CSV table of C-alpha atoms in Angstrom, one decimal:
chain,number,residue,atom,x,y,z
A,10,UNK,CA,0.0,0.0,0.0
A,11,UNK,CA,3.0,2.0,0.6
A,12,UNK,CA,4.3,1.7,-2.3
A,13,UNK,CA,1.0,2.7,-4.1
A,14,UNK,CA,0.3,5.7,-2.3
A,15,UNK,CA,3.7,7.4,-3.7
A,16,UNK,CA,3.4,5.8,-7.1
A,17,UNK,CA,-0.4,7.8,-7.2
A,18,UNK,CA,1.3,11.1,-5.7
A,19,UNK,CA,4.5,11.5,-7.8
A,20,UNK,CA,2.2,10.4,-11.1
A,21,UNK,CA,-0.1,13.6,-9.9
A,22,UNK,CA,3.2,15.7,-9.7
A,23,UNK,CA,4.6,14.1,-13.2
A,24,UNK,CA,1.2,15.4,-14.6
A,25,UNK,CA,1.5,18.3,-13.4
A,26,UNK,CA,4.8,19.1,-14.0
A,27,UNK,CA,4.3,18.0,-17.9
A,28,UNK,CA,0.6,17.4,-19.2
A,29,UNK,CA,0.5,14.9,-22.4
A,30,UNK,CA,3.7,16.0,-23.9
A,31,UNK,CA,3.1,15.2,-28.2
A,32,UNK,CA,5.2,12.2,-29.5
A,33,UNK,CA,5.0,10.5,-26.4
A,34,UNK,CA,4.1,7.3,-26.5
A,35,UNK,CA,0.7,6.8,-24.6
A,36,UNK,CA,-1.5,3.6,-23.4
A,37,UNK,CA,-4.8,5.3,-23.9
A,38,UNK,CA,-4.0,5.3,-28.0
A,39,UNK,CA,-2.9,1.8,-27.4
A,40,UNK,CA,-6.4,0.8,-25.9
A,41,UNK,CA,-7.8,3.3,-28.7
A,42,UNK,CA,-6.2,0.9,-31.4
A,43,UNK,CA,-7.4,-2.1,-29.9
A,44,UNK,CA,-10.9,-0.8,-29.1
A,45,UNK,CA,-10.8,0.1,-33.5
A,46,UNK,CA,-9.5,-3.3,-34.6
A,47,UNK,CA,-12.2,-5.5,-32.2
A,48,UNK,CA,-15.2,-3.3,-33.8
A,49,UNK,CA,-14.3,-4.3,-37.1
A,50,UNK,CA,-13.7,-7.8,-36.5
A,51,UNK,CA,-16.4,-8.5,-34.1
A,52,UNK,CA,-18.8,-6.3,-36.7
A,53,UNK,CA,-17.7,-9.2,-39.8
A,54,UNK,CA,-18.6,-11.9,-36.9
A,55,UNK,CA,-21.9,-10.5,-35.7
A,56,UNK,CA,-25.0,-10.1,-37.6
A,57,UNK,CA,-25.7,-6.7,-38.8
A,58,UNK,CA,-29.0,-6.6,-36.5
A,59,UNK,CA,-29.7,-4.7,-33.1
A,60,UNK,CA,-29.3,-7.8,-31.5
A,61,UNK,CA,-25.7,-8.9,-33.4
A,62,UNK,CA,-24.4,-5.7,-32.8
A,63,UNK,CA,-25.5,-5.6,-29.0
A,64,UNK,CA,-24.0,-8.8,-28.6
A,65,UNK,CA,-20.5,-7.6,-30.2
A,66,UNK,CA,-20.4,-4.6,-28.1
A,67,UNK,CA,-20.7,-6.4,-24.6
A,68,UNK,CA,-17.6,-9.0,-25.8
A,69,UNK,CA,-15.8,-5.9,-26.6
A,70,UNK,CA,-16.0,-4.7,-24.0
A,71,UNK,CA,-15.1,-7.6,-21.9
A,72,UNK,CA,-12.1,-8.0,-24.0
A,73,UNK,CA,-10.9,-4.2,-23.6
A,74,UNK,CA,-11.1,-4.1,-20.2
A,75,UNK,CA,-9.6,-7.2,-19.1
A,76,UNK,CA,-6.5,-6.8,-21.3
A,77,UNK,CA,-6.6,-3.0,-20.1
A,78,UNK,CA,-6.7,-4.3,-16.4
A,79,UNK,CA,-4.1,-7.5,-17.0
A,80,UNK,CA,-1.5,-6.0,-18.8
A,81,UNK,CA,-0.4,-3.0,-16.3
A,82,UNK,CA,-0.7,-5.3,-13.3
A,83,UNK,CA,1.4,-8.4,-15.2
A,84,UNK,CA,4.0,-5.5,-16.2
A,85,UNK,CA,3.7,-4.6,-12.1
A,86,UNK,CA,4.2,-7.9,-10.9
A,87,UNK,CA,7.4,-8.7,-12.9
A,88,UNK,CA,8.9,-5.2,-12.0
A,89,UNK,CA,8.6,-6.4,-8.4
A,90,UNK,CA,10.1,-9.3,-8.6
A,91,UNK,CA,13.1,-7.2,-10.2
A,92,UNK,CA,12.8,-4.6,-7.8
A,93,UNK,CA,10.2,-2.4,-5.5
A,94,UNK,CA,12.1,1.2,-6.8
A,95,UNK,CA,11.4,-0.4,-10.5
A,96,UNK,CA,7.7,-1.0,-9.7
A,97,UNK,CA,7.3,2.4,-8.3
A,98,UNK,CA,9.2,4.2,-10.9
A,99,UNK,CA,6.8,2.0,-13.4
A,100,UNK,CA,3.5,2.5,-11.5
A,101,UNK,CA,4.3,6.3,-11.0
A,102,UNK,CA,4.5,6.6,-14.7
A,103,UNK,CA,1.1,4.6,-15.3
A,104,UNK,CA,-0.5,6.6,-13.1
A,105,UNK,CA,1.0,9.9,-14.8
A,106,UNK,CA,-0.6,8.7,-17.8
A,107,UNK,CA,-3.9,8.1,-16.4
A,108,UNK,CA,-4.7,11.6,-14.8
A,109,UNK,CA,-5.0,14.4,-17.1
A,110,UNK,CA,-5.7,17.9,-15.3
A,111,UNK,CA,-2.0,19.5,-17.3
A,112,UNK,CA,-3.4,18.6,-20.5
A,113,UNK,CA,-6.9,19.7,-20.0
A,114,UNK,CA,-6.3,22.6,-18.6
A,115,UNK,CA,-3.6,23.4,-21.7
A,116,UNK,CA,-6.2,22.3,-24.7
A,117,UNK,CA,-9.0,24.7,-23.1
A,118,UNK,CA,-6.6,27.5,-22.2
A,119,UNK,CA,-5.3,27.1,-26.0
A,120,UNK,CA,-9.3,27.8,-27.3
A,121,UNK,CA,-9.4,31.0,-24.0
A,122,UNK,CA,-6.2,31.8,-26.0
A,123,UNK,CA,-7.5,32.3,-29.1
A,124,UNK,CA,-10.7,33.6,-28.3
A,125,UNK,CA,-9.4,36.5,-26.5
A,126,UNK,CA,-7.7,37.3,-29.9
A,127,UNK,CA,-10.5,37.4,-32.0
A,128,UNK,CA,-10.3,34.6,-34.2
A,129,UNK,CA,-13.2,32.4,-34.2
A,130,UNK,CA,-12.1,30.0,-36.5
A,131,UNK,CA,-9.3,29.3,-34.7
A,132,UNK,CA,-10.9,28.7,-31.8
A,133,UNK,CA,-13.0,26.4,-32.8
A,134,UNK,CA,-10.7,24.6,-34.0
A,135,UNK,CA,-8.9,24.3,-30.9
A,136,UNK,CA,-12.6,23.6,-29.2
A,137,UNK,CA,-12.8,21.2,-31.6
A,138,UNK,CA,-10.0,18.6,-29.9
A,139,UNK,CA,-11.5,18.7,-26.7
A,140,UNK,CA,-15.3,18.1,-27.3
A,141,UNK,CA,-17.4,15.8,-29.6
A,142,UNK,CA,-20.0,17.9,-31.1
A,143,UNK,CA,-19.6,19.7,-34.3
A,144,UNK,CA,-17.9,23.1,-33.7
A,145,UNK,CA,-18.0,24.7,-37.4
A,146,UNK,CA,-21.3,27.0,-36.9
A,147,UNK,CA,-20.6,27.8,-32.8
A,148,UNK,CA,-19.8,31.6,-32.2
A,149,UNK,CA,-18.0,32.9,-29.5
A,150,UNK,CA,-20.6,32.1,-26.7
A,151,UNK,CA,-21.1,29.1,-28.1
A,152,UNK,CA,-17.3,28.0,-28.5
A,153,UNK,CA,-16.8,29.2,-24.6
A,154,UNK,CA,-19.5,27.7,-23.7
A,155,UNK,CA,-18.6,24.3,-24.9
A,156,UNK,CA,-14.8,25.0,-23.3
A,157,UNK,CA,-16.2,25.1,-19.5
A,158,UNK,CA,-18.5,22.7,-20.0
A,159,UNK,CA,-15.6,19.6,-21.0
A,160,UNK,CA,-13.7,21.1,-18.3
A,161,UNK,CA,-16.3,20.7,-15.8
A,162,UNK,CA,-17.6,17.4,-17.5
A,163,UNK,CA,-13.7,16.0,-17.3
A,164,UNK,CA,-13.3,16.8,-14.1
A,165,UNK,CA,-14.8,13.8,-12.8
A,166,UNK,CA,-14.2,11.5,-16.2
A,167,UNK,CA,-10.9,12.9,-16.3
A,168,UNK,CA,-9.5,13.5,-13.1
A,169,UNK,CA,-11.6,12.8,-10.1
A,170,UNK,CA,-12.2,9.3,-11.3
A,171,UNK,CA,-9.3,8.2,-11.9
A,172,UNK,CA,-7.5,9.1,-8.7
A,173,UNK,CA,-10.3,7.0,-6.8
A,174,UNK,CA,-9.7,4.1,-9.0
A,175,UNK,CA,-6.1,4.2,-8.9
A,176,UNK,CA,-6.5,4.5,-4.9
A,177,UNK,CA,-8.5,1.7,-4.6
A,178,UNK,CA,-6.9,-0.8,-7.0
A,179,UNK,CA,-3.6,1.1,-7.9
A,180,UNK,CA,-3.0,1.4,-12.2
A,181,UNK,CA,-4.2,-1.9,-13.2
A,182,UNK,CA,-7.5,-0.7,-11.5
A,183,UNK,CA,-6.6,3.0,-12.8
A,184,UNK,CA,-6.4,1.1,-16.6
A,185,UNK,CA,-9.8,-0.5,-16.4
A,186,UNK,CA,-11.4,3.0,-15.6
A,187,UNK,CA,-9.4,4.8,-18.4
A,188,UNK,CA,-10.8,1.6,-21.3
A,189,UNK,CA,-14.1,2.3,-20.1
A,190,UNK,CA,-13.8,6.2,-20.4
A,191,UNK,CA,-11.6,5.3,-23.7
A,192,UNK,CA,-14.6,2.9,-25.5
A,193,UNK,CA,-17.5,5.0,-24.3
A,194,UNK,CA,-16.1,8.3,-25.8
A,195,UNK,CA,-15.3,6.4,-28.8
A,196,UNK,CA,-18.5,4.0,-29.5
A,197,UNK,CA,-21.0,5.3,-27.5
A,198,UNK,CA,-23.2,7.2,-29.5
A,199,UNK,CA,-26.9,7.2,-30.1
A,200,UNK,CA,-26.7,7.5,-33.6
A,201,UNK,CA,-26.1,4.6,-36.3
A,202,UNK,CA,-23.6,3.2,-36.6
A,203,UNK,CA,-22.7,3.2,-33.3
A,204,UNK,CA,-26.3,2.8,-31.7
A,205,UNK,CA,-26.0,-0.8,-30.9
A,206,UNK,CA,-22.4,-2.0,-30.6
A,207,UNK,CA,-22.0,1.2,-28.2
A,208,UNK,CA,-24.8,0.2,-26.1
A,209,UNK,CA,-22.8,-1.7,-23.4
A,210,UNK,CA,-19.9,0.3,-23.4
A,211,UNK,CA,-21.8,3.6,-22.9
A,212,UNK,CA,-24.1,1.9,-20.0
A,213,UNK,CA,-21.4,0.1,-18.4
A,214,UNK,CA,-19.3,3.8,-18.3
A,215,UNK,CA,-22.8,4.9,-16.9
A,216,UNK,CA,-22.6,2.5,-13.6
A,217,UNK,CA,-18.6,2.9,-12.9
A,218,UNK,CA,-18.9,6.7,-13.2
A,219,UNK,CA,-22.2,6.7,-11.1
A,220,UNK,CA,-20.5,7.2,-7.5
A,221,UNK,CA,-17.4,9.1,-8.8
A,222,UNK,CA,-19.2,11.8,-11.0
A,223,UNK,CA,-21.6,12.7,-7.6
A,224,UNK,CA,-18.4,12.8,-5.6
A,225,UNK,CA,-16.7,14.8,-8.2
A,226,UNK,CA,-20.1,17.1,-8.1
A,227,UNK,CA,-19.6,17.4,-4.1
A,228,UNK,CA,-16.0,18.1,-4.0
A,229,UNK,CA,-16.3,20.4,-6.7
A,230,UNK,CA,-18.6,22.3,-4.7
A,231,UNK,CA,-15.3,22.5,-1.9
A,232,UNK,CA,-13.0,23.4,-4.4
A,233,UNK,CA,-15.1,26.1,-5.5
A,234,UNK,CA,-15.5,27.6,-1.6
A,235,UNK,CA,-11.7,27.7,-1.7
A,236,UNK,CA,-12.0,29.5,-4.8
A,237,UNK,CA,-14.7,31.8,-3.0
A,238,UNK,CA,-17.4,31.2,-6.2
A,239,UNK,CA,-20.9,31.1,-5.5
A,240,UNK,CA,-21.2,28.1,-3.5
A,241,UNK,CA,-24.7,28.4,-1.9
A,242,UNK,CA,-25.9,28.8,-5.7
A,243,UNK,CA,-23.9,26.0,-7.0
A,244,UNK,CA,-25.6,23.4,-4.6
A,245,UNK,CA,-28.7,25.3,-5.6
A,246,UNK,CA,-28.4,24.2,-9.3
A,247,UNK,CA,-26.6,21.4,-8.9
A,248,UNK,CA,-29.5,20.3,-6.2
A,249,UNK,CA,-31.7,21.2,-9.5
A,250,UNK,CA,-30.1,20.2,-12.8
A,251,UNK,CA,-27.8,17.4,-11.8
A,252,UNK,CA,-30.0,15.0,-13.9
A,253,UNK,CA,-30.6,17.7,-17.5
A,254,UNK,CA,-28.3,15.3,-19.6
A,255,UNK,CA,-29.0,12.2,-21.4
A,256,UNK,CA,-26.1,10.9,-19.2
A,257,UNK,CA,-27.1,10.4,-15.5
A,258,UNK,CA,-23.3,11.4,-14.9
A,259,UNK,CA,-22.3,14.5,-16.9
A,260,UNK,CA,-24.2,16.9,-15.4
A,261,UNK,CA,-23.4,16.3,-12.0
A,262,UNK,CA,-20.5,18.6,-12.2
A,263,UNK,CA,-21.3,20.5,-15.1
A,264,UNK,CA,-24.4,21.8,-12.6
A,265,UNK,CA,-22.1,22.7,-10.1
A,266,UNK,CA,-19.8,24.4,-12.3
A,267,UNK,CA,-22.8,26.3,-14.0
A,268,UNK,CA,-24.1,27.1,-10.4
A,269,UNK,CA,-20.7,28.9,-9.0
A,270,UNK,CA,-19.8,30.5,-12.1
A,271,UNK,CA,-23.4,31.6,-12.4
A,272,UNK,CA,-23.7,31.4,-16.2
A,273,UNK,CA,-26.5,28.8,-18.0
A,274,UNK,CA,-24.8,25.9,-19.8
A,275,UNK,CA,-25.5,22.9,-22.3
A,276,UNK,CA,-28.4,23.6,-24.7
A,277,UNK,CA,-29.0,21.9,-28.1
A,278,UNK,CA,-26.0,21.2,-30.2
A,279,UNK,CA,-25.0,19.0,-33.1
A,280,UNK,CA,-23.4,16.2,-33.4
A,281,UNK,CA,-22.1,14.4,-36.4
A,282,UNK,CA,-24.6,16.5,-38.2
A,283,UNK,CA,-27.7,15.5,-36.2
A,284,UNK,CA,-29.3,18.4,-34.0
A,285,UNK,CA,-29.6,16.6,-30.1
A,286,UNK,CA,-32.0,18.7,-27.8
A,287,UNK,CA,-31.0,19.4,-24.5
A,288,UNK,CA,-32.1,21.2,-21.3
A,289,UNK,CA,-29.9,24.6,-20.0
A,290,UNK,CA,-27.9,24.0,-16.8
A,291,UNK,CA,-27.4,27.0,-14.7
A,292,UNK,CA,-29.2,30.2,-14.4
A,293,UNK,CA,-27.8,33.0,-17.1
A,294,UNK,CA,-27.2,35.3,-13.8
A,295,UNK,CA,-24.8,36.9,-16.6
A,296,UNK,CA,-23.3,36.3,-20.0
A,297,UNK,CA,-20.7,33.2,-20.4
A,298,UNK,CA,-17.4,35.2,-21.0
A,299,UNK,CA,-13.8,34.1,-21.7
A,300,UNK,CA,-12.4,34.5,-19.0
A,301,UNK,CA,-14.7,31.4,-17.5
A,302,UNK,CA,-12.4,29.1,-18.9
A,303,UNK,CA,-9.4,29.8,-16.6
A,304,UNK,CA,-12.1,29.8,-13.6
A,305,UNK,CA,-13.0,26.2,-14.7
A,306,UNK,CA,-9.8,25.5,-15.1
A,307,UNK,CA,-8.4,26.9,-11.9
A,308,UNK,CA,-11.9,25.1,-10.2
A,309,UNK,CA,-10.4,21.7,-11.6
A,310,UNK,CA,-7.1,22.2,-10.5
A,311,UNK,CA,-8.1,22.7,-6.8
A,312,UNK,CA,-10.9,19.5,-7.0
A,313,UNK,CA,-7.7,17.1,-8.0
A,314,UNK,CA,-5.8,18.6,-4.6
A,315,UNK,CA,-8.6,18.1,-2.7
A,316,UNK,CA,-9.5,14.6,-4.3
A,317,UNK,CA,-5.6,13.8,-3.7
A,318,UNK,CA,-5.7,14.9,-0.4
A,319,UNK,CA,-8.3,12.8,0.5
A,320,UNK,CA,-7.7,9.5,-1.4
A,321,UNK,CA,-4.1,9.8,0.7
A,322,UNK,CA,-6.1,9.9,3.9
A,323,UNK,CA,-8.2,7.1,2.6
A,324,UNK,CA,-4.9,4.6,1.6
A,325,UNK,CA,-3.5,5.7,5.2
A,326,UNK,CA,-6.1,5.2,6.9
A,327,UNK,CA,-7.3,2.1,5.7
A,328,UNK,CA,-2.8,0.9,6.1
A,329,UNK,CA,-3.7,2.0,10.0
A,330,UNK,CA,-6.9,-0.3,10.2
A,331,UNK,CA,-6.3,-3.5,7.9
């Protein structure tokens, strides 16, 4: 347990320190490829029929995540056999590549960036890496908007998460979260041709986000009263408007964010050309501006410290007891 507690602290630091630095090598494309090259072979396997496809998905994902779980902790256990300082050195690196505030923070600052220059095709271009609906007709509201909402969104799927699962079960554990993050965000859509084959993969992210994304939701609330936001109107929305997205998960935070920032969020958008309606979270108390995004940003930054700070007391705590 030791040993696990530092690897999960010094991979928080290494994040930190340098995000998702381009051209290095990372597991999550890995699991990308694999996720890719098991929906086209299970799809030639499968009948082309609801049922077929339904069927394909759950092996999948079955697949995914056990190889995403087994390979880190087989990698572990022959490190220790080597050496503990190997393990951890290993482990701290797997957990680096797990968390991703640095990087977050860096592609939304990069669309606040060029917003605050003028150029609205640039940023939505740069909007356009860190969200999933099409980006080509927002305006500058809309671009912002969509900019605090993945930052609030991926504060749970991207940060909060993923520091509980690697507490509990270290980066094998920390693995399993990440493929099923990786294969909902990549098949699970409502829309053909991902309708079926995504439908396991998007519910099963929907049950091991359930817990984390209303933790996420309640220790965003205590990052933002550090912060001194709008606390007493952020438990008022969230309280609200926790449930106004077609995921019981994603707006758990993005109502608390909405809520302390005081600004109205989500809305309709589209989404690989197809126009999804969707309820407002938040209250427009005042206009969305740019300088929202570092706020979500900084709001993120101070939920992981206090999510850190608390899975540490949690792997001490349970060292003292068991």
């Amino acid at each position: 347990m030791k040993w696990s507690l530092l690897a999960l602290i010094f991979g928080f630091c290494i994040d930190l320190l340098l995000g998702d630095p381009q051209g290095f090598p990372h597991p999550v494309v890995l699991i990308g490829r694999l996720i890719s090259s098991l929906e086209r072979l299970l799809r030639t396997w499968f009948p082309k029929t609801p049922a077929g496809e339904r069927t394909a998905g759950g092996i999948l994902w079955l697949l995914v995540a056990a190889a995403s779980t087994a390979v880190p902790a087989l990698l572990l256990w022959l490190c220790r056999r080597i050496s503990p300082w190997l393990a951890l050195a290993v482990e701290s690196l797997m957990c680096w590549q797990i968390l991703a505030a640095k990087s977050l923070r860096d592609e939304s600052m990069k669309v606040y960036a060029a917003l605050e220059t003028g150029d609205l095709e640039r940023s939505r271009q740069a909007v356009s890496m860190i969200v999933g609906r099409d980006t080509a007709a927002l305006d500058d509201a809309g671009v912002t908007r969509a900019a605090v909402e993945t930052v609030a969104e991926n504060t749970s799927d991207g940060e909060v998460a993923p520091l509980v699962f690697l507490a509990l079960g270290g980066a094998p554990l920390g693995f399993f979260y990440k493929a099923v993050n990786t294969m909902d965000s990549m098949l699970g859509y409502v829309d053909p041709p991902y309708r079926d084959i995504g439908l396991v993969p998007a519910k099963m992210d929907d049950v091991m986000n359930f817990l984390p994304a209303r933790l996420s939701a309640l220790l965003m609330l205590g990052g933002g009263w550090l912060l001194g936001l709008d606390v007493k109107n952020g438990w008022k929305i969230f309280r609200r408007d926790r449930f106004n997205h077609a995921s019981p998960n994603s707006a758990q935070t993005e109502s608390v964010c909405a809520g302390l920032l005081g600004v109205r969020l989500a809305g309709d958008a589209w989404y690989h050309g197809v126009l999804h309606k969707k309820k407002y979270i938040g209250d427009p108390l005042r206009p969305i501006c740019h300088g929202d995004i570092p706020t979500a940003c900084r709001l993120l930054y101070v939920t992981a410290f206090v999510t850190l700070a608390l899975c540490c007391a949690g792997k001490l705590l349970a060292g003292m007891v068991f």
